[in-house]
Tab-separated table of C-alpha atoms in Angstrom:
chain	number	residue	atom	x	y	z
A	48	UNK	CA	-14.455	23.468	-6.357
A	49	UNK	CA	-17.322	21.218	-6.975
A	50	UNK	CA	-20.095	20.815	-4.407
A	51	UNK	CA	-19.157	16.973	-4.214
A	52	UNK	CA	-15.395	17.695	-3.187
A	53	UNK	CA	-16.913	20.090	-0.876
A	54	UNK	CA	-19.032	17.491	0.695
A	55	UNK	CA	-15.900	15.444	1.380
A	56	UNK	CA	-14.019	18.247	3.047
A	57	UNK	CA	-16.976	18.598	5.475
A	58	UNK	CA	-17.208	15.013	6.255
A	59	UNK	CA	-14.687	15.856	9.238
A	60	UNK	CA	-13.739	19.017	10.613
A	61	UNK	CA	-10.037	18.743	9.849
A	62	UNK	CA	-10.145	17.454	6.392
A	63	UNK	CA	-9.782	20.983	4.559
A	64	UNK	CA	-6.615	21.876	6.936
A	65	UNK	CA	-5.205	18.230	6.263
A	66	UNK	CA	-5.826	18.865	2.279
A	67	UNK	CA	-4.239	22.381	2.292
A	68	UNK	CA	-1.174	21.078	4.470
A	69	UNK	CA	-0.819	17.824	2.019
A	70	UNK	CA	-1.157	20.157	-0.968
A	71	UNK	CA	1.540	22.454	-0.047
A	72	UNK	CA	3.670	19.423	0.812
A	73	UNK	CA	3.079	18.082	-2.843
A	74	UNK	CA	4.264	21.227	-4.004
A	75	UNK	CA	7.419	21.164	-2.373
A	76	UNK	CA	7.953	17.628	-3.699
A	77	UNK	CA	8.321	16.209	-0.139
A	78	UNK	CA	5.770	13.546	-0.225
A	79	UNK	CA	6.018	9.872	-1.252
A	80	UNK	CA	2.765	7.699	-2.079
A	81	UNK	CA	2.804	4.717	-0.020
A	82	UNK	CA	0.285	2.246	-1.678
A	83	UNK	CA	-1.714	-0.519	-0.147
A	84	UNK	CA	-3.766	-3.457	-1.424
A	85	UNK	CA	-7.088	-1.024	-1.499
A	86	UNK	CA	-6.191	0.550	-4.748
A	87	UNK	CA	-5.701	-2.812	-6.474
A	88	UNK	CA	-9.324	-3.982	-5.246
A	89	UNK	CA	-10.962	-2.813	-8.824
A	90	UNK	CA	-9.027	-6.086	-10.152
A	91	UNK	CA	-8.007	-8.048	-7.711
A	92	UNK	CA	-9.638	-9.688	-4.591
A	93	UNK	CA	-9.507	-8.325	-0.865
A	94	UNK	CA	-7.053	-10.674	1.094
A	95	UNK	CA	-10.059	-11.644	3.536
A	96	UNK	CA	-11.807	-13.041	0.442
A	97	UNK	CA	-8.910	-14.526	-1.251
A	98	UNK	CA	-7.662	-16.551	1.868
A	99	UNK	CA	-11.248	-17.832	2.276
A	100	UNK	CA	-11.481	-18.766	-1.530
A	101	UNK	CA	-8.165	-20.561	-1.442
A	102	UNK	CA	-9.363	-22.968	1.532
A	103	UNK	CA	-12.606	-24.084	-0.246
A	104	UNK	CA	-11.537	-27.463	-0.652
A	105	UNK	CA	-9.818	-27.912	2.689
A	106	UNK	CA	-11.319	-29.856	5.782
A	107	UNK	CA	-13.950	-28.348	7.838
A	108	UNK	CA	-11.419	-27.956	10.558
A	109	UNK	CA	-8.943	-26.211	8.337
A	110	UNK	CA	-11.360	-24.263	6.818
A	111	UNK	CA	-12.432	-23.041	10.163
A	112	UNK	CA	-9.128	-22.108	11.320
A	113	UNK	CA	-8.399	-19.805	8.495
A	114	UNK	CA	-12.018	-18.240	9.070
A	115	UNK	CA	-11.391	-17.574	12.301
A	116	UNK	CA	-7.790	-16.425	11.778
A	117	UNK	CA	-9.110	-14.065	9.152
A	118	UNK	CA	-11.963	-12.619	11.357
A	119	UNK	CA	-8.868	-11.986	13.632
A	120	UNK	CA	-7.050	-10.059	11.084
A	121	UNK	CA	-4.163	-12.646	11.413
A	122	UNK	CA	-3.647	-13.074	7.840
A	123	UNK	CA	0.034	-14.867	8.824
A	124	UNK	CA	-1.647	-17.913	10.533
A	125	UNK	CA	-4.123	-18.099	7.492
A	126	UNK	CA	-1.104	-17.669	4.881
A	127	UNK	CA	0.924	-20.115	6.946
A	128	UNK	CA	-1.781	-22.915	6.739
A	129	UNK	CA	-2.409	-22.299	3.149
A	130	UNK	CA	1.193	-22.612	2.285
A	131	UNK	CA	1.249	-25.786	4.448
A	132	UNK	CA	-1.574	-27.506	2.803
A	133	UNK	CA	-0.753	-26.630	-0.869
A	134	UNK	CA	2.709	-27.162	-0.356
A	135	UNK	CA	5.323	-24.137	-1.231
A	136	UNK	CA	5.708	-24.759	-4.692
A	137	UNK	CA	2.013	-25.084	-5.762
A	138	UNK	CA	1.065	-22.184	-3.244
A	139	UNK	CA	3.237	-19.681	-4.763
A	140	UNK	CA	2.066	-21.266	-8.500
A	141	UNK	CA	-1.332	-20.151	-7.260
A	142	UNK	CA	-0.395	-17.024	-5.917
A	143	UNK	CA	1.043	-16.059	-9.289
A	144	UNK	CA	-2.021	-16.833	-11.279
A	145	UNK	CA	-3.976	-15.012	-8.941
A	146	UNK	CA	-1.909	-11.740	-9.237
A	147	UNK	CA	-1.390	-12.216	-12.834
A	148	UNK	CA	-0.845	-9.271	-14.853
A	149	UNK	CA	-3.073	-10.475	-17.422
A	150	UNK	CA	-5.878	-9.678	-15.137
A	151	UNK	CA	-5.308	-5.898	-15.337
A	152	UNK	CA	-7.499	-3.989	-17.509
A	153	UNK	CA	-6.226	-0.843	-18.729
A	154	UNK	CA	-9.463	0.698	-19.312
A	155	UNK	CA	-10.677	-0.228	-15.992
A	156	UNK	CA	-7.466	1.017	-14.375
A	157	UNK	CA	-8.257	4.441	-16.118
A	158	UNK	CA	-11.472	4.718	-14.050
A	159	UNK	CA	-9.738	4.016	-10.440
A	160	UNK	CA	-8.142	6.024	-8.186
A	161	UNK	CA	-4.899	3.938	-8.730
A	162	UNK	CA	-4.350	5.590	-12.151
A	163	UNK	CA	-3.938	9.017	-10.617
A	164	UNK	CA	-1.073	7.824	-8.252
A	165	UNK	CA	1.417	8.423	-10.671
A	166	UNK	CA	0.473	11.945	-11.421
A	167	UNK	CA	1.112	13.035	-7.755
A	168	UNK	CA	5.050	12.197	-7.753
A	169	UNK	CA	5.921	11.422	-11.496
A	170	UNK	CA	5.649	7.969	-10.835
A	171	UNK	CA	7.584	7.443	-7.519
A	172	UNK	CA	6.160	5.380	-4.929
A	173	UNK	CA	6.479	2.713	-2.572
A	174	UNK	CA	4.054	-0.284	-1.865
A	175	UNK	CA	3.337	-3.718	-0.308
A	176	UNK	CA	1.645	-5.030	-3.279
A	177	UNK	CA	3.013	-7.715	-5.343
A	178	UNK	CA	0.872	-7.121	-8.424
A	179	UNK	CA	1.762	-4.641	-11.301
A	180	UNK	CA	-1.033	-2.145	-11.137
A	181	UNK	CA	1.232	0.897	-10.540
A	182	UNK	CA	3.476	-0.279	-13.233
A	183	UNK	CA	0.516	-0.241	-15.532
A	184	UNK	CA	-0.718	3.252	-14.106
A	185	UNK	CA	2.735	4.768	-14.809
A	186	UNK	CA	2.938	3.622	-18.515
A	187	UNK	CA	-0.812	4.901	-19.273
A	188	UNK	CA	0.746	8.521	-17.844
A	189	UNK	CA	3.545	7.902	-20.246
A	190	UNK	CA	5.721	7.298	-17.457
A	191	UNK	CA	8.839	4.799	-17.444
A	192	UNK	CA	8.747	2.993	-14.282
A	193	UNK	CA	11.773	1.162	-12.697
A	194	UNK	CA	11.011	-1.870	-10.151
A	195	UNK	CA	13.416	-2.093	-7.153
A	196	UNK	CA	12.889	-4.754	-4.182
A	197	UNK	CA	14.942	-4.417	-0.931
A	198	UNK	CA	17.727	-6.299	-1.974
A	199	UNK	CA	18.511	-3.792	-4.698
A	200	UNK	CA	20.384	-1.679	-2.557
A	201	UNK	CA	22.382	0.152	-4.918
A	202	UNK	CA	19.355	1.256	-7.098
A	203	UNK	CA	17.330	2.450	-3.885
A	204	UNK	CA	20.665	4.247	-2.559
A	205	UNK	CA	21.080	6.157	-5.324
A	206	UNK	CA	17.207	7.367	-5.618
A	207	UNK	CA	17.707	8.578	-2.160
A	208	UNK	CA	20.734	10.434	-2.639
A	209	UNK	CA	19.918	11.959	-5.699
A	210	UNK	CA	16.246	11.253	-6.438
A	211	UNK	CA	14.996	9.278	-9.641
A	212	UNK	CA	15.900	11.619	-12.384
A	213	UNK	CA	15.699	9.248	-15.591
A	214	UNK	CA	12.644	7.221	-14.680
A	215	UNK	CA	9.925	6.598	-12.097
A	216	UNK	CA	10.938	4.064	-9.111
A	217	UNK	CA	8.385	1.728	-7.686
A	218	UNK	CA	9.918	0.432	-4.532
A	219	UNK	CA	8.067	-3.061	-3.843
A	220	UNK	CA	8.937	-3.864	-0.332
A	221	UNK	CA	7.205	-7.243	-0.211
A	222	UNK	CA	8.170	-8.320	-3.561
A	223	UNK	CA	6.977	-8.476	-6.981
A	224	UNK	CA	4.554	-11.408	-8.149
A	225	UNK	CA	7.221	-12.733	-10.631
A	226	UNK	CA	10.120	-12.595	-7.782
A	227	UNK	CA	11.877	-15.473	-6.564
A	228	UNK	CA	9.452	-16.843	-3.383
A	229	UNK	CA	12.288	-16.071	-1.221
A	230	UNK	CA	11.470	-12.404	-1.908
A	231	UNK	CA	7.998	-12.387	-1.491
A	232	UNK	CA	6.804	-11.432	2.055
A	233	UNK	CA	3.506	-13.071	2.418
A	234	UNK	CA	3.457	-15.820	5.170
A	235	UNK	CA	4.281	-15.542	9.030
A	236	UNK	CA	7.831	-17.463	8.275
A	237	UNK	CA	8.619	-14.687	5.574
A	238	UNK	CA	7.506	-11.841	7.784
A	239	UNK	CA	9.657	-13.332	10.636
A	240	UNK	CA	12.952	-13.574	8.120
A	241	UNK	CA	12.856	-10.277	6.423
A	242	UNK	CA	11.504	-7.832	9.177
A	243	UNK	CA	13.951	-9.004	11.612
A	244	UNK	CA	17.071	-6.791	12.721
A	245	UNK	CA	19.387	-5.781	10.131
A	246	UNK	CA	17.796	-7.165	6.773
A	247	UNK	CA	17.711	-5.257	3.724
A	248	UNK	CA	14.178	-4.533	4.030
A	249	UNK	CA	14.415	-3.181	7.459
A	250	UNK	CA	17.358	-1.327	6.467
A	251	UNK	CA	16.031	0.508	3.181
A	252	UNK	CA	12.224	0.876	4.653
A	253	UNK	CA	13.866	2.901	7.750
A	254	UNK	CA	15.789	4.800	5.563
A	255	UNK	CA	13.017	6.007	3.140
A	256	UNK	CA	10.460	6.532	6.466
A	257	UNK	CA	13.407	8.765	7.976
A	258	UNK	CA	13.967	10.509	4.746
A	259	UNK	CA	10.231	11.208	3.027
A	260	UNK	CA	7.152	12.273	4.411
A	261	UNK	CA	4.452	9.423	3.139
A	262	UNK	CA	1.306	9.538	1.827
A	263	UNK	CA	-0.941	6.460	2.767
A	264	UNK	CA	-3.369	5.213	0.340
A	265	UNK	CA	-5.559	1.900	0.239
A	266	UNK	CA	-3.331	1.147	3.438
A	267	UNK	CA	-5.554	-0.346	6.302
A	268	UNK	CA	-2.898	1.181	8.937
A	269	UNK	CA	-3.749	-1.614	11.050
A	270	UNK	CA	-1.127	-2.914	13.553
A	271	UNK	CA	1.311	-4.883	11.298
A	272	UNK	CA	5.116	-4.980	10.927
A	273	UNK	CA	5.449	-1.799	8.651
A	274	UNK	CA	3.330	0.189	10.904
A	275	UNK	CA	5.355	-0.910	14.165
A	276	UNK	CA	8.613	0.286	12.217
A	277	UNK	CA	6.747	3.561	11.203
A	278	UNK	CA	5.951	3.928	14.911
A	279	UNK	CA	9.122	3.349	15.845
A	280	UNK	CA	10.883	5.713	13.657
A	281	UNK	CA	8.173	8.865	14.324
A	282	UNK	CA	10.018	11.574	16.455
A	283	UNK	CA	8.765	14.877	17.551
A	284	UNK	CA	8.064	17.027	14.230
A	285	UNK	CA	7.922	14.183	12.143
A	286	UNK	CA	4.542	13.080	10.161
A	287	UNK	CA	2.880	11.726	7.570
A	288	UNK	CA	-0.587	11.520	5.844
A	289	UNK	CA	-3.345	9.589	4.674
A	290	UNK	CA	-6.538	9.643	2.629
A	291	UNK	CA	-8.916	7.264	4.440
A	292	UNK	CA	-12.379	5.842	3.647
A	293	UNK	CA	-14.352	5.010	7.030
A	294	UNK	CA	-17.754	5.107	8.587
A	295	UNK	CA	-18.298	8.681	10.297
A	296	UNK	CA	-19.033	7.042	13.585
A	297	UNK	CA	-15.151	5.519	13.350
A	298	UNK	CA	-13.298	8.868	12.864
A	299	UNK	CA	-12.727	9.727	16.576
A	300	UNK	CA	-11.100	6.120	17.162
A	301	UNK	CA	-8.967	6.311	13.860
A	302	UNK	CA	-7.644	9.662	15.002
A	303	UNK	CA	-6.509	8.223	18.007
A	304	UNK	CA	-4.944	5.442	15.977
A	305	UNK	CA	-3.283	7.814	13.502
A	306	UNK	CA	-1.761	9.972	16.341
A	307	UNK	CA	0.781	7.221	17.461
A	308	UNK	CA	1.671	7.039	13.893
A	309	UNK	CA	2.094	10.803	13.600
A	310	UNK	CA	-0.437	10.586	10.807
A	311	UNK	CA	-2.979	13.208	9.473
A	312	UNK	CA	-5.911	11.955	7.747
A	313	UNK	CA	-8.545	13.221	5.264
A	314	UNK	CA	-11.455	11.000	5.971
A	315	UNK	CA	-14.251	10.127	3.230
A	316	UNK	CA	-17.187	7.982	3.362
A	317	UNK	CA	-15.932	4.593	2.567
A	318	UNK	CA	-19.408	3.772	0.793
A	319	UNK	CA	-18.435	5.546	-2.165
A	320	UNK	CA	-14.981	4.924	-3.356
A	321	UNK	CA	-15.141	7.524	-5.731
A	322	UNK	CA	-14.380	9.977	-2.965
A	323	UNK	CA	-10.915	9.125	-2.805
A	324	UNK	CA	-10.534	9.403	-6.869
A	325	UNK	CA	-11.981	13.170	-6.062
A	326	UNK	CA	-9.424	14.211	-3.585
A	327	UNK	CA	-6.599	12.813	-5.656
A	328	UNK	CA	-8.150	14.629	-8.633
A	329	UNK	CA	-8.060	17.710	-6.435
A	330	UNK	CA	-4.701	17.409	-5.507
A	331	UNK	CA	-3.263	17.011	-8.807
A	332	UNK	CA	-5.168	19.990	-10.026
A	333	UNK	CA	-4.064	22.038	-7.422
A	334	UNK	CA	-0.440	21.060	-7.632
A	335	UNK	CA	0.473	21.243	-11.249
A	336	UNK	CA	2.838	23.977	-12.103
């Protein structure tokens, strides 16, 4: 192992133990990557910057309200204001332009941690992202990916029963950038509709959480609807993993937060995003049969 990898393992006293546990789980095939927006940051703007940018021509009052909401981590209020001011049709057109597949540069993708995700579980993953970074990463790894939304019940049930033997499955729980706007979960209204009791999203997400150990990558794991369901479903003996960038001083409070999610973390210095790529490379190297 490289000295750089050893440095990451020494970033927190439990890192090596968690790494070994995660490696062993990957070898047994019991892990599914859960990918958040952080893994698409090499091509698309962060939500914070994007929401502020899209409000640049609004009135001072509306801009201030959006800025306050973003600062508080209340992206629902910010997107609701944007949707109202743009109008629904224009808002979703702007969204599709922002997350256009044409912006994905495969050369840059190969340099990113996202490129390595399909190597972990033969392309299978679950994601909150609308973009198609993961689909491109699969193809660059010579993996043919299928895409499923929460309403694709038969496809998702077949995967959970028998695994996806013919091709990789990218389960996009919040919709795809080219989905109908009714299937894209972004505004507060859409979250309320799709995360309410007995909806396709709620049913499928619950089943997947119950049947797989998850590896969170590029996900903030802050308090949101998905995290709430994870907390509800976690029982004694159930646990997940994350590889998480942070400042060293943040580790104690993050450990307390992750304890509520039954999630074990490998922490790395967030000032160098190459650290995540290095951990993934080592996991892949150690789990190749």
